Coordinates of C-alpha atoms and ligand atoms in Angstrom, one line a residue:
X810 CA -83.6 51.9 -59.9
X811 CA -80.6 52.7 -62.2
X812 CA -77.2 52.8 -60.3
X813 CA -75.0 55.0 -62.3
X814 CA -70.6 54.1 -61.7
X815 CA -69.9 56.3 -59.2
X816 CA -73.1 55.5 -56.9
X817 CA -73.5 51.5 -57.9
X818 CA -72.8 50.6 -53.8
X819 CA -75.1 53.3 -52.4
X820 CA -77.9 52.2 -55.4
X821 CA -77.9 48.3 -54.5
X822 CA -77.8 49.1 -50.5
X823 CA -81.3 51.9 -51.3
X824 CA -82.9 48.8 -53.4
X825 CA -81.9 46.1 -51.4
X826 CA -84.3 48.8 -49.2
X827 CA -86.6 48.8 -51.5
X828 CA -86.5 45.2 -53.0
X829 CA -86.7 47.3 -56.0
X830 CA -85.2 46.1 -59.5
X831 CA -81.8 47.5 -59.7
X832 CA -80.2 47.7 -63.0
X833 CA -76.4 48.6 -63.5
X834 CA -76.0 50.8 -66.5
X835 CA -72.7 49.2 -69.0
X836 CA -70.5 51.4 -69.2
X837 CA -67.2 52.2 -71.2
X838 CA -65.2 55.3 -71.1
X839 CA -63.3 55.4 -74.7
X840 CA -59.4 56.9 -74.5
X841 CA -60.9 60.6 -75.4
X842 CA -62.6 60.4 -72.3
X843 CA -65.9 59.9 -73.4
X844 CA -68.7 58.2 -71.8
X845 CA -71.2 55.3 -73.2
X846 CA -73.5 53.8 -71.7
X847 CA -76.1 50.8 -72.2
X848 CA -78.7 49.5 -70.1
X849 CA -82.1 47.4 -72.4
X850 CA -85.3 49.3 -71.6
X851 CA -86.8 50.0 -68.6
X852 CA -90.5 52.0 -68.2
X853 CA -92.1 52.9 -65.9
X854 CA -90.5 55.2 -62.6
X855 CA -86.8 55.0 -63.3
X856 CA -84.8 56.3 -60.1
X857 CA -81.0 56.5 -61.0
X858 CA -79.1 57.4 -58.2
X859 CA -75.2 58.6 -59.2
X860 CA -72.5 61.5 -57.5
X861 CA -70.7 63.4 -58.9
X862 CA -68.1 63.8 -57.5
X863 CA -64.9 64.0 -59.5
X864 CA -64.6 63.7 -62.2
X865 CA -67.1 65.8 -61.7
X866 CA -68.5 66.9 -65.6
X867 CA -67.7 62.5 -66.0
X868 CA -70.3 61.5 -63.9
X869 CA -73.3 64.5 -64.7
X870 CA -72.6 63.5 -68.3
X871 CA -73.5 60.0 -67.1
X872 CA -75.8 61.0 -64.9
X873 CA -78.0 63.0 -67.8
X874 CA -77.1 59.8 -70.8
X875 CA -79.0 57.1 -68.0
X876 CA -81.5 60.0 -67.5
X877 CA -82.7 60.4 -71.3
X878 CA -82.9 56.6 -71.9
X879 CA -84.3 56.2 -69.6
X880 CA -86.6 59.1 -70.9
X881 CA -86.8 57.3 -74.8
X882 CA -87.0 54.9 -73.3
X883 CA -90.2 56.0 -72.6
X884 CA -90.4 56.5 -68.7
X885 CA -93.0 58.4 -66.8
X886 CA -91.1 59.7 -64.0
X887 CA -87.4 59.5 -63.5
X888 CA -86.1 61.3 -60.2
X889 CA -82.2 61.4 -60.1
X890 CA -80.8 60.8 -56.3
X891 CA -77.7 62.9 -56.4
X892 CA -75.8 62.6 -53.4
X893 CA -72.8 64.8 -53.7
X894 CA -74.4 67.9 -57.1
X895 CA -71.1 68.7 -58.4
X896 CA -71.3 73.2 -59.0
X897 CA -73.8 73.5 -55.8
X898 CA -71.9 76.6 -54.4
X899 CA -71.1 78.4 -57.8
X900 CA -75.0 79.0 -56.9
X901 CA -74.0 83.3 -58.3
X902 CA -71.5 84.9 -59.9
X903 CA -68.7 85.7 -56.5
X904 CA -66.4 87.4 -59.2
X905 CA -67.6 89.5 -62.8
X906 CA -67.6 87.3 -65.6
X907 CA -68.8 84.3 -63.8
X908 CA -72.4 82.8 -63.6
X909 CA -74.3 80.2 -61.1
X910 CA -73.3 77.2 -62.7
X911 CA -75.9 74.9 -60.3
X912 CA -79.1 77.4 -62.2
X913 CA -76.9 75.5 -65.5
X914 CA -77.4 72.3 -63.4
X915 CA -80.6 72.5 -62.7
X916 CA -82.1 72.8 -66.4
X917 CA -79.2 70.4 -67.8
X918 CA -80.6 67.0 -66.0
X919 CA -84.7 68.7 -66.5
X920 CA -83.6 68.8 -70.7
X921 CA -82.2 64.8 -70.1
X922 CA -85.4 63.9 -68.7
X923 CA -85.3 64.3 -64.8
X924 CA -87.9 65.8 -63.3
X925 CA -87.0 65.4 -60.0
X926 CA -83.6 65.2 -57.3
X927 CA -83.3 64.6 -54.0
X928 CA -79.3 65.6 -52.4
X929 CA -77.5 65.4 -49.4
X930 CA -76.9 68.7 -47.9
X931 CA -77.3 71.1 -50.4
X932 CA -75.2 73.6 -50.3
X933 CA -77.0 76.9 -49.8
X934 CA -81.1 77.8 -50.7
X935 CA -80.4 80.1 -53.3
X936 CA -78.6 77.5 -55.1
X937 CA -82.6 75.3 -54.4
X938 CA -83.7 78.0 -56.2
X939 CA -83.1 77.6 -58.4
X940 CA -84.1 73.8 -59.8
X941 CA -86.8 76.1 -61.5
X942 CA -87.5 73.6 -64.1
X943 CA -86.6 70.5 -61.5
X944 CA -88.2 69.5 -58.6
X945 CA -85.9 69.6 -55.6
X946 CA -85.5 67.6 -51.7
X947 CA -82.5 68.2 -50.0
X948 CA -81.9 65.3 -47.2
X949 CA -80.3 66.5 -44.3
X950 CA -76.5 64.7 -43.3
X951 CA -76.8 66.2 -39.6
X952 CA -78.4 63.9 -37.8
X953 CA -76.9 60.9 -38.9
X954 CA -73.2 62.3 -38.3
X955 CA -74.8 63.6 -34.6
X956 CA -75.4 59.7 -34.6
X957 CA -72.2 59.0 -35.8
X958 CA -71.1 61.3 -33.4
X959 CA -72.1 60.2 -30.3
X960 CA -70.5 57.1 -30.2
X961 CA -67.2 58.3 -30.3
X962 CA -67.4 58.4 -26.9
X963 CA -66.2 62.2 -26.8
X964 CA -64.8 64.7 -24.4
X965 CA -66.7 67.3 -23.5
X966 CA -67.2 68.1 -27.0
X967 CA -67.8 71.6 -28.3
X968 CA -70.0 71.7 -32.4
X969 CA -67.5 73.9 -34.3
X970 CA -68.7 75.4 -38.1
X971 CA -66.0 76.5 -39.4
X972 CA -68.0 80.0 -41.5
X973 CA -70.9 81.8 -41.2
X974 CA -73.0 79.4 -43.5
X975 CA -72.6 76.6 -41.3
X976 CA -74.7 77.9 -38.3
X977 CA -77.6 76.3 -39.2
X978 CA -76.5 73.4 -39.4
X979 CA -73.6 73.0 -36.5
X980 CA -76.6 75.0 -34.1
X981 CA -79.1 72.0 -35.2
X982 CA -75.7 68.9 -34.4
X983 CA -74.6 70.5 -31.6
X984 CA -78.2 70.3 -30.3
X985 CA -78.2 66.5 -31.1
X986 CA -75.3 65.7 -29.3
X987 CA -75.8 67.6 -26.3
X988 CA -73.1 69.7 -26.7
X989 CA -73.0 74.1 -27.6
X990 CA -70.8 75.1 -30.4
X991 CA -69.3 77.7 -32.0
X992 CA -69.2 79.4 -35.5
X993 CA -65.9 80.8 -36.7
X994 CA -64.8 83.7 -38.7
X995 CA -63.6 82.5 -41.8
X996 CA -63.0 84.8 -45.3
X997 CA -61.7 83.1 -48.3
X998 CA -59.7 84.8 -51.3
X999 CA -61.6 84.2 -54.2
X1000 CA -58.6 84.4 -57.3
X1001 CA -56.7 82.8 -55.0
X1002 CA -58.3 79.9 -52.5
X1003 CA -56.3 81.0 -49.9
X1004 CA -58.7 80.6 -46.3
X1005 CA -57.9 82.5 -43.1
X1006 CA -60.2 82.0 -40.3
X1007 CA -60.3 84.3 -37.4
X1008 CA -59.5 82.8 -33.6
X1009 CA -62.4 82.6 -31.2
X1010 CA -62.7 84.3 -28.6
X1011 CA -63.8 81.5 -26.2
X1012 CA -62.4 78.5 -23.7
X1013 CA -62.0 75.8 -25.2
X1014 CA -59.0 74.9 -23.1
X1015 CA -59.0 70.4 -23.4
X1016 CA -62.1 70.0 -25.2
X1017 CA -62.7 67.7 -27.8
X1018 CA -63.7 69.8 -30.6
X1019 CA -65.6 68.5 -33.8
X1020 CA -65.9 70.4 -36.9
X1021 CA -69.1 69.8 -39.3
X1022 CA -68.6 71.1 -42.8
X1023 CA -71.0 70.0 -45.8
X1024 CA -67.9 69.2 -47.7
X1025 CA -64.2 69.2 -47.3
X1026 CA -62.6 70.2 -49.8
X1027 CA -59.6 71.9 -51.3
X1028 CA -58.9 71.2 -47.2
X1029 CA -58.4 75.4 -46.9
X1030 CA -61.7 75.4 -43.9
X1031 CA -60.8 72.5 -41.8
X1032 CA -56.9 73.2 -41.6
X1033 CA -57.2 77.2 -40.8
X1034 CA -60.9 75.7 -38.7
X1035 CA -58.8 73.4 -36.5
X1036 CA -55.2 75.1 -36.9
X1037 CA -57.1 78.3 -34.5
X1038 CA -58.7 74.8 -32.8
X1039 CA -55.4 73.2 -31.7
X1040 CA -54.4 77.3 -30.9
X1041 CA -57.1 77.8 -28.5
X1042 CA -55.8 74.5 -26.3
X1043 CA -58.5 72.6 -27.9
X1044 CA -57.7 68.5 -27.4
X1045 CA -58.6 66.3 -30.1
X1046 CA -60.2 68.1 -32.9
X1047 CA -62.4 66.2 -35.3
X1048 CA -63.9 67.2 -39.1
X1049 CA -67.4 65.7 -40.1
X1050 CA -69.2 65.7 -43.0
X1051 CA -71.4 65.0 -45.5
X1052 CA -69.4 65.1 -48.9
X1053 CA -65.4 64.5 -48.3
X1054 CA -64.3 65.3 -51.8
X1055 CA -60.3 65.3 -50.5
X1056 CA -58.6 66.9 -53.2
X1057 CA -55.2 65.8 -53.7
X1058 CA -53.7 65.0 -50.7
X1059 CA -56.0 67.1 -49.4
X1060 CA -56.6 64.0 -46.3
X1061 CA -53.1 64.3 -45.4
X1062 CA -53.0 67.8 -45.0
X1063 CA -55.6 68.0 -42.8
X1064 CA -54.6 65.1 -40.1
X1065 CA -50.8 67.7 -40.3
X1066 CA -52.9 70.5 -38.7
X1067 CA -54.5 68.0 -35.6
X1068 CA -57.8 66.8 -36.8
X1069 CA -57.9 63.3 -35.6
X1070 CA -60.6 61.6 -38.0
X1071 CA -62.5 62.9 -40.7
X1072 CA -65.4 61.3 -40.8
X1073 CA -68.1 61.3 -43.9
X1074 CA -71.6 60.5 -45.4
X1075 CA -71.1 57.1 -48.6
X1076 CA -72.0 59.9 -50.8
X1077 CA -68.9 59.7 -52.2
X1078 CA -67.2 56.1 -51.3
X1079 CA -63.8 56.2 -50.0
X1080 CA -61.9 55.8 -46.7
X1081 CA -64.2 58.4 -44.5
X1082 CA -67.2 57.2 -45.4
X1083 CA -68.6 55.9 -42.6
X1084 CA -72.0 57.0 -41.8
X1085 CA -74.8 55.4 -44.1
X1086 CA -76.6 57.2 -47.2
X1087 CA -79.1 54.4 -47.4
X1088 CA -82.4 54.4 -45.2
X1089 CA -82.9 58.1 -45.6
X1090 CA -82.7 57.4 -49.2
X1091 CA -85.1 54.6 -49.2
X1092 CA -87.6 56.4 -46.4
X1093 CA -87.6 60.0 -48.5
X1094 CA -88.5 57.7 -51.5
X1095 CA -90.9 54.9 -50.1
X1096 CA -92.9 58.1 -48.8
X1097 CA -92.5 59.3 -52.6
X1098 CA -93.8 56.1 -55.3
X1099 CA -94.0 52.9 -52.3
X1100 CA -92.0 49.8 -52.0
X1101 CA -91.1 47.9 -54.3
X1102 CA -91.3 44.4 -54.3
X1103 CA -90.4 43.8 -58.3
Ligands
R5P1995 C1 -68.3 76.9 -48.2 O1 -69.0 77.3 -48.3 C2 -68.1 74.7 -48.0 O2 -69.4 75.4 -46.7 C3 -67.3 74.7 -47.3 O3 -66.4 74.6 -46.1 C4 -65.7 74.8 -48.0 O4 -66.6 74.4 -49.9 C5 -65.0 73.4 -47.8 O5 -64.1 74.1 -49.0 P1 -61.5 73.8 -49.1 O6 -62.0 72.4 -48.0 O7 -61.8 74.1 -50.4 O8 -62.0 74.8 -47.9

């Protein structure tokens, strides 16, 4: 197992569970931003753990460098565990002149020698379908987030998706915590990125609301949703997600919008990573490759 520079801690947890050897490639980043990786020769099945949160392109390229080195060393199978898969949201040209970048990412990973990818809460089925040359498996963080929520002593909770795209996710989450749920109507101005949410026609006065999303990036979606829930009289508001990118001052703005806490998985190592993915990733790897004792 190889722990890429973005996911050393997660790789170490997974390798411990699997009792697999862990190699942490030596990394040098030059002043122009180029990375150089170095590790001893490997072979057999290589599992690379590298999330591609910002700096996304750097982390993506580092994953490809590690894969290419494994391929050059003669690895028979290369599996990339990429919990946060950058560009998954760009699964189609939203505006004229754009492209479905995730399709290019799939081809680049394949060109580097990656045969299969394991990711967490892939943004869309469409994005998954664009992985034609690489097998892709998706792990849902919803059971883990729901288990965490059950320990949060919520008062008459209601689960809320900030948008229609998260309807299935929130329905699954709600079932697991034994609550009802709401799907908000969100619109985003594709040119400016500005997000607006319609106030729901539903009484949530005094109830704890748990917003569930795959990604919190600029925070725009969660902020608009939380403001709406507050207007409707929600008591406490929590934001739970698989991937807390929280760019710039997103976390502060989310707190100002009335969100009591943010809970995320450790796909991105930061202070909000309270839910550990290592068990589910290890389980999937065990099913696929068996446990190692070397
Ligand atoms: C959108 O479809 C996604 O599920 C997330 O709601 C979105 O990517 C979050 O981004 P931001 O935090 O920038 O609103």
